[in-house]
Tab-separated table of C-alpha atoms in Angstrom:
chain	number	residue	atom	x	y	z
A	1	ARG	CA	54.129	14.323	-95.015
A	2	GLN	CA	51.088	16.022	-96.542
A	3	MET	CA	49.374	15.846	-93.141
A	4	CYS	CA	52.318	17.606	-91.480
A	5	ILE	CA	52.265	20.390	-94.081
A	6	ARG	CA	48.531	20.848	-93.660
A	7	ASP	CA	48.744	20.948	-89.811
A	8	ARG	CA	51.571	23.486	-89.987
A	9	PHE	CA	49.538	25.622	-92.401
A	10	LEU	CA	46.451	25.536	-90.143
A	11	ARG	CA	48.504	26.469	-87.076
A	12	ASN	CA	50.014	29.428	-88.917
A	13	MET	CA	46.588	30.589	-90.053
A	14	ARG	CA	45.198	30.388	-86.503
A	15	GLY	CA	48.194	32.331	-85.185
A	16	MET	CA	47.758	35.032	-87.831
A	17	ARG	CA	44.052	35.231	-87.032
A	18	ARG	CA	44.749	35.600	-83.284
A	19	HIS	CA	47.343	38.281	-83.999
A	20	ARG	CA	44.939	40.257	-86.180
A	21	GLN	CA	42.117	40.022	-83.614
A	22	SER	CA	44.216	40.960	-80.559
A	23	VAL	CA	46.471	43.582	-82.166
A	24	THR	CA	46.825	46.764	-80.097
A	25	PHE	CA	44.347	49.524	-80.968
A	26	LEU	CA	45.572	52.184	-78.532
A	27	GLU	CA	48.339	52.617	-75.971
A	28	ILE	CA	47.906	54.851	-72.931
A	29	GLY	CA	51.066	54.818	-70.856
A	30	ASN	CA	51.756	51.195	-70.022
A	31	ALA	CA	48.182	50.140	-70.792
A	32	GLU	CA	47.185	48.649	-74.134
A	33	ILE	CA	43.700	48.443	-75.614
A	34	THR	CA	43.215	45.747	-78.237
A	35	TYR	CA	40.626	45.692	-81.001
A	36	ARG	CA	38.823	42.854	-79.210
A	37	GLU	CA	38.626	44.901	-76.010
A	38	LEU	CA	37.352	47.866	-78.012
A	39	ILE	CA	34.593	45.775	-79.575
A	40	VAL	CA	33.545	44.304	-76.205
A	41	SER	CA	33.592	47.733	-74.545
A	42	VAL	CA	31.320	49.132	-77.267
A	43	GLY	CA	28.941	46.275	-76.491
A	44	ILE	CA	29.051	47.100	-72.780
A	45	VAL	CA	28.245	50.749	-73.468
A	46	PHE	CA	25.405	49.796	-75.835
A	47	ILE	CA	23.799	47.433	-73.304
A	48	MET	CA	24.169	49.932	-70.459
A	49	LEU	CA	22.622	52.709	-72.552
A	50	ILE	CA	19.591	50.540	-73.350
A	51	LEU	CA	19.207	49.559	-69.691
A	52	GLY	CA	19.648	53.181	-68.617
A	53	SER	CA	16.966	54.328	-71.071
A	54	VAL	CA	14.496	51.848	-69.593
A	55	ILE	CA	15.236	52.963	-66.025
A	56	ALA	CA	15.147	56.652	-67.020
A	57	GLY	CA	11.770	56.084	-68.670
A	58	ASN	CA	10.371	54.716	-65.398
A	59	ILE	CA	11.851	57.633	-63.446
A	60	THR	CA	10.346	60.105	-65.924
A	61	ARG	CA	6.900	58.507	-65.587
A	62	ASP	CA	7.155	58.653	-61.797
A	63	SER	CA	8.244	62.309	-62.003
A	64	LEU	CA	5.239	63.171	-64.187
A	65	GLU	CA	2.936	61.478	-61.677
A	66	GLN	CA	4.542	63.448	-58.853
A	67	LYS	CA	4.190	66.739	-60.740
A	68	LYS	CA	0.516	65.958	-61.359
A	69	GLU	CA	0.108	65.186	-57.655
A	70	TYR	CA	1.695	68.507	-56.640
A	71	ASN	CA	-0.313	70.528	-59.164
A	72	THR	CA	-3.630	69.055	-58.010
A	73	ALA	CA	-2.910	69.293	-54.250
A	74	ILE	CA	-5.220	71.729	-52.459
A	75	SER	CA	-4.030	74.819	-50.539
A	76	ILE	CA	-4.722	75.303	-46.819
A	77	GLU	CA	-3.841	78.370	-44.743
A	78	SER	CA	-5.999	78.132	-41.612
A	79	GLU	CA	-6.357	75.864	-38.584
A	80	ASN	CA	-10.031	75.179	-39.325
A	81	MET	CA	-9.341	74.064	-42.897
A	82	PHE	CA	-6.411	71.943	-41.727
A	83	ASP	CA	-8.580	70.184	-39.146
A	84	TYR	CA	-11.416	69.764	-41.666
A	85	GLY	CA	-9.015	68.306	-44.248
A	86	MET	CA	-7.766	65.631	-41.848
A	87	ARG	CA	-11.312	64.702	-40.773
A	88	THR	CA	-12.690	64.480	-44.319
A	89	ASN	CA	-9.704	62.786	-46.020
A	90	VAL	CA	-9.055	65.540	-48.574
A	91	GLY	CA	-5.779	63.899	-49.622
A	92	ASN	CA	-2.679	65.796	-50.702
A	93	ALA	CA	-2.376	69.387	-49.536
A	94	PHE	CA	0.056	72.275	-49.197
A	95	CYS	CA	-0.524	73.810	-45.757
A	96	GLN	CA	1.078	77.105	-44.781
A	97	GLY	CA	1.834	77.810	-41.134
A	98	ALA	CA	4.314	77.663	-38.268
A	99	LEU	CA	6.015	74.478	-37.074
A	100	GLU	CA	6.916	74.684	-33.367
A	101	ALA	CA	8.409	72.434	-30.710
A	102	VAL	CA	6.163	71.651	-27.741
A	103	ASP	CA	9.026	70.495	-25.531
A	104	THR	CA	12.488	71.872	-26.272
A	105	VAL	CA	15.901	70.286	-25.729
A	106	SER	CA	19.148	71.810	-24.471
A	107	ASP	CA	22.762	70.939	-23.711
A	108	PRO	CA	24.872	72.401	-20.879
A	109	ARG	CA	27.774	72.954	-23.281
A	110	ILE	CA	25.810	75.386	-25.490
A	111	ASP	CA	23.312	78.197	-24.958
A	112	GLY	CA	19.661	78.192	-25.894
A	113	GLN	CA	16.662	75.914	-26.359
A	114	TRP	CA	16.281	73.888	-29.541
A	115	MET	CA	13.974	71.497	-31.349
A	116	TYR	CA	16.901	69.190	-32.156
A	117	ILE	CA	20.568	68.937	-31.142
A	118	TYR	CA	23.249	66.800	-32.760
A	119	CYS	CA	26.672	66.665	-31.089
A	120	GLU	CA	29.685	65.045	-32.724
A	121	GLU	CA	32.808	64.352	-30.687
A	122	LYS	CA	36.124	64.488	-32.559
A	123	HIS	CA	39.622	63.583	-31.428
A	124	TYR	CA	42.863	65.021	-32.768
A	125	THR	CA	44.644	61.825	-33.838
A	126	MET	CA	48.180	61.161	-35.032
A	127	HIS	CA	48.669	59.161	-38.253
A	128	THR	CA	51.713	58.038	-40.209
A	129	ARG	CA	52.290	57.616	-43.935
A	130	THR	CA	55.190	56.585	-46.119
A	131	VAL	CA	56.453	59.300	-48.481
A	132	THR	CA	58.830	58.611	-51.376
A	133	THR	CA	60.743	61.453	-53.055
A	134	THR	CA	63.074	61.501	-56.072
A	135	ASP	CA	65.984	63.925	-56.465
A	136	SER	CA	67.321	65.442	-59.694
A	137	LYS	CA	69.658	62.477	-60.224
A	138	GLY	CA	66.862	59.947	-60.044
A	139	HIS	CA	67.690	58.692	-56.579
A	140	THR	CA	64.660	57.805	-54.453
A	141	LYS	CA	64.374	58.301	-50.734
A	142	THR	CA	61.637	56.953	-48.465
A	143	ARG	CA	60.663	58.349	-45.098
A	144	VAL	CA	57.817	57.931	-42.619
A	145	GLU	CA	55.840	61.138	-42.170
A	146	THR	CA	53.611	61.997	-39.208
A	147	TYR	CA	50.452	64.064	-39.567
A	148	TRP	CA	47.416	64.925	-37.423
A	149	THR	CA	43.698	65.090	-38.257
A	150	TRP	CA	40.406	65.635	-36.424
A	151	ASP	CA	38.634	62.267	-36.600
A	152	TYR	CA	35.111	61.182	-35.670
A	153	TYR	CA	34.945	59.528	-32.234
A	154	SER	CA	31.273	59.423	-31.221
A	155	SER	CA	27.977	61.302	-31.499
A	156	GLU	CA	24.713	61.911	-29.679
A	157	GLU	CA	21.415	63.559	-30.604
A	158	HIS	CA	18.318	64.818	-28.811
A	159	ASN	CA	15.008	66.062	-30.188
A	160	SER	CA	11.601	67.287	-29.042
A	161	LYS	CA	9.039	64.560	-28.489
A	162	ASN	CA	6.128	66.580	-29.871
A	163	ILE	CA	5.573	69.474	-32.269
A	164	THR	CA	2.585	71.602	-33.273
A	165	PHE	CA	1.405	72.782	-36.677
A	166	LEU	CA	-1.756	74.820	-37.341
A	167	GLY	CA	-3.124	74.027	-33.897
A	168	LYS	CA	-2.549	70.272	-34.055
A	169	GLU	CA	0.044	68.285	-32.113
A	170	PHE	CA	2.156	65.560	-33.732
A	171	GLU	CA	5.115	63.405	-32.805
A	172	TYR	CA	8.513	64.690	-33.928
A	173	GLY	CA	9.014	61.816	-36.382
A	174	ASP	CA	5.679	62.385	-38.146
A	175	ILE	CA	7.149	65.185	-40.272
A	176	LYS	CA	10.308	65.316	-42.352
A	177	MET	CA	12.031	68.304	-40.815
A	178	PRO	CA	14.306	70.971	-42.293
A	179	SER	CA	18.009	70.137	-42.201
A	180	SER	CA	19.968	71.011	-39.079
A	181	LYS	CA	22.443	73.900	-39.143
A	182	TYR	CA	25.944	74.217	-37.697
A	183	LEU	CA	25.909	76.157	-34.417
A	184	THR	CA	29.330	76.085	-32.777
A	185	THR	CA	32.389	74.051	-31.789
A	186	VAL	CA	33.329	73.561	-28.147
A	187	GLN	CA	36.967	72.553	-27.675
A	188	VAL	CA	37.559	71.021	-24.237
A	189	SER	CA	41.247	70.211	-24.747
A	190	SER	CA	43.943	70.298	-27.408
A	191	HIS	CA	42.850	66.836	-28.569
A	192	VAL	CA	39.074	66.781	-27.993
A	193	LYS	CA	36.290	68.957	-29.395
A	194	PHE	CA	32.513	68.845	-29.832
A	195	GLU	CA	30.699	70.125	-32.935
A	196	PHE	CA	27.041	71.107	-32.479
A	197	TYR	CA	24.295	71.137	-35.124
A	198	VAL	CA	20.773	72.289	-34.233
A	199	LYS	CA	17.232	72.898	-35.471
A	200	ASP	CA	15.350	75.995	-34.342
A	201	VAL	CA	12.353	75.859	-32.003
A	202	ARG	CA	10.094	77.411	-34.670
A	203	TYR	CA	9.982	77.430	-38.466
A	204	ASP	CA	7.626	79.323	-40.768
A	205	GLY	CA	6.849	77.718	-44.085
A	206	THR	CA	4.665	75.163	-45.834
A	207	LEU	CA	3.845	71.553	-44.986
A	208	TYR	CA	3.133	69.125	-47.817
A	209	ALA	CA	1.252	66.044	-46.623
A	210	ASN	CA	-1.578	63.622	-47.268
A	211	LEU	CA	-4.474	64.533	-44.964
A	212	SER	CA	-6.508	61.449	-44.073
A	213	ASP	CA	-7.684	59.340	-41.148
A	214	LYS	CA	-7.648	62.408	-38.873
A	215	SER	CA	-3.873	62.757	-39.248
A	216	ILE	CA	-1.059	63.544	-41.685
A	217	HIS	CA	0.960	61.078	-43.764
A	218	ASN	CA	4.179	61.386	-45.838
A	219	ALA	CA	4.601	64.888	-44.455
A	220	GLN	CA	7.466	67.165	-45.442
A	221	PHE	CA	8.058	70.710	-44.196
A	222	ILE	CA	9.575	73.303	-46.562
A	223	LYS	CA	10.801	76.255	-44.506
A	224	ASP	CA	10.634	79.938	-45.496
A	225	LYS	CA	8.348	79.305	-48.498
A	226	ASN	CA	4.689	80.105	-49.064
A	227	ILE	CA	2.351	77.619	-50.742
A	228	GLU	CA	3.114	78.548	-54.349
A	229	GLU	CA	6.864	78.706	-53.728
A	230	ALA	CA	6.734	75.294	-52.037
A	231	ARG	CA	4.699	73.864	-54.921
A	232	ASP	CA	7.225	75.152	-57.490
A	233	TYR	CA	10.091	73.781	-55.374
A	234	MET	CA	8.577	70.284	-55.210
A	235	ILE	CA	7.784	70.242	-58.936
A	236	SER	CA	11.330	71.342	-59.786
A	237	ALA	CA	12.830	68.689	-57.489
A	238	ALA	CA	10.762	65.975	-59.170
A	239	GLY	CA	11.999	67.082	-62.600
A	240	THR	CA	15.693	66.907	-61.665
A	241	ARG	CA	15.574	63.236	-60.613
A	242	VAL	CA	16.096	61.958	-64.159
A	243	ILE	CA	18.986	64.402	-64.700
A	244	TRP	CA	20.799	63.123	-61.610
A	245	PHE	CA	20.163	59.556	-62.737
A	246	TYR	CA	21.788	60.209	-66.127
A	247	VAL	CA	24.817	61.799	-64.422
A	248	PHE	CA	25.177	58.746	-62.159
A	249	TRP	CA	24.637	56.323	-65.060
A	250	ILE	CA	27.243	57.952	-67.309
A	251	VAL	CA	29.809	57.900	-64.477
A	252	LEU	CA	28.974	54.216	-63.890
A	253	ILE	CA	29.449	53.367	-67.583
A	254	VAL	CA	32.806	55.180	-67.727
A	255	ALA	CA	33.931	53.382	-64.559
A	256	MET	CA	32.878	49.967	-65.917
A	257	VAL	CA	34.691	50.489	-69.218
A	258	GLY	CA	37.775	51.777	-67.390
A	259	VAL	CA	37.869	48.723	-65.114
A	260	PHE	CA	37.401	46.475	-68.149
A	261	TYR	CA	40.351	48.068	-69.969
A	262	VAL	CA	42.583	47.827	-66.896
A	263	ALA	CA	41.801	44.127	-66.389
A	264	GLU	CA	43.988	41.489	-68.079
A	265	ASN	CA	41.175	40.069	-70.270
A	266	ARG	CA	43.243	37.068	-71.344
A	267	TRP	CA	40.044	35.249	-72.219
A	268	LEU	CA	39.764	37.516	-75.280
A	269	GLU	CA	43.026	36.139	-76.654
A	270	ASP	CA	41.799	32.530	-76.912
């Protein structure tokens, strides 16, 4: 008899303890957040913040190294100095000049000669979706709705094989080029069209590259900027990396906590 009373008492105590630990902390619509879920979510945020700080520290160190690299890079504005820099392994340099295509590309559907052409074919496609509406009396009605969109179908691209910069010839892929620009849309029927994006035959600006072994390495062209403007642009871009990381990391933390709250989390009730 005493054993039965004691077992009943222990069961009641465990039930009260479970109730206290899993009691609802906050209700948002049909969702409930318990105190246990709140405590675990705080732990998730704390761990993610520590991990994010470590990663951000590494990104910051890399950014400082990049800024130092850009600040110490030499300036080159002539063909002779560019050639001399490649032959003598001067290292990182900002080189101002014109980037031009040796052999141009064209397409019969558009006018002109270009360094690069990207053509995307799109088809006007019919889709269906189910739409549910509710009237003033609370009655719902479902219908199938038809709609049309321009969807990707295929693409093709063409580029020059060789380019020149400050009197030297390089392969097209040796340099990271400026982004292509939208040129025009050619519609061949009511359901088919072609969108064209191109790169000009010539760009004026500054090339940032490592000059060594009689060639260029890790080259990037910044159009319409002189050497000092290109240097400031690269330094600024290096400094914003950690900012973009923090934006991404905060969004990731919010998403993780949101998914955790939405989940059943029955294991917390044991």
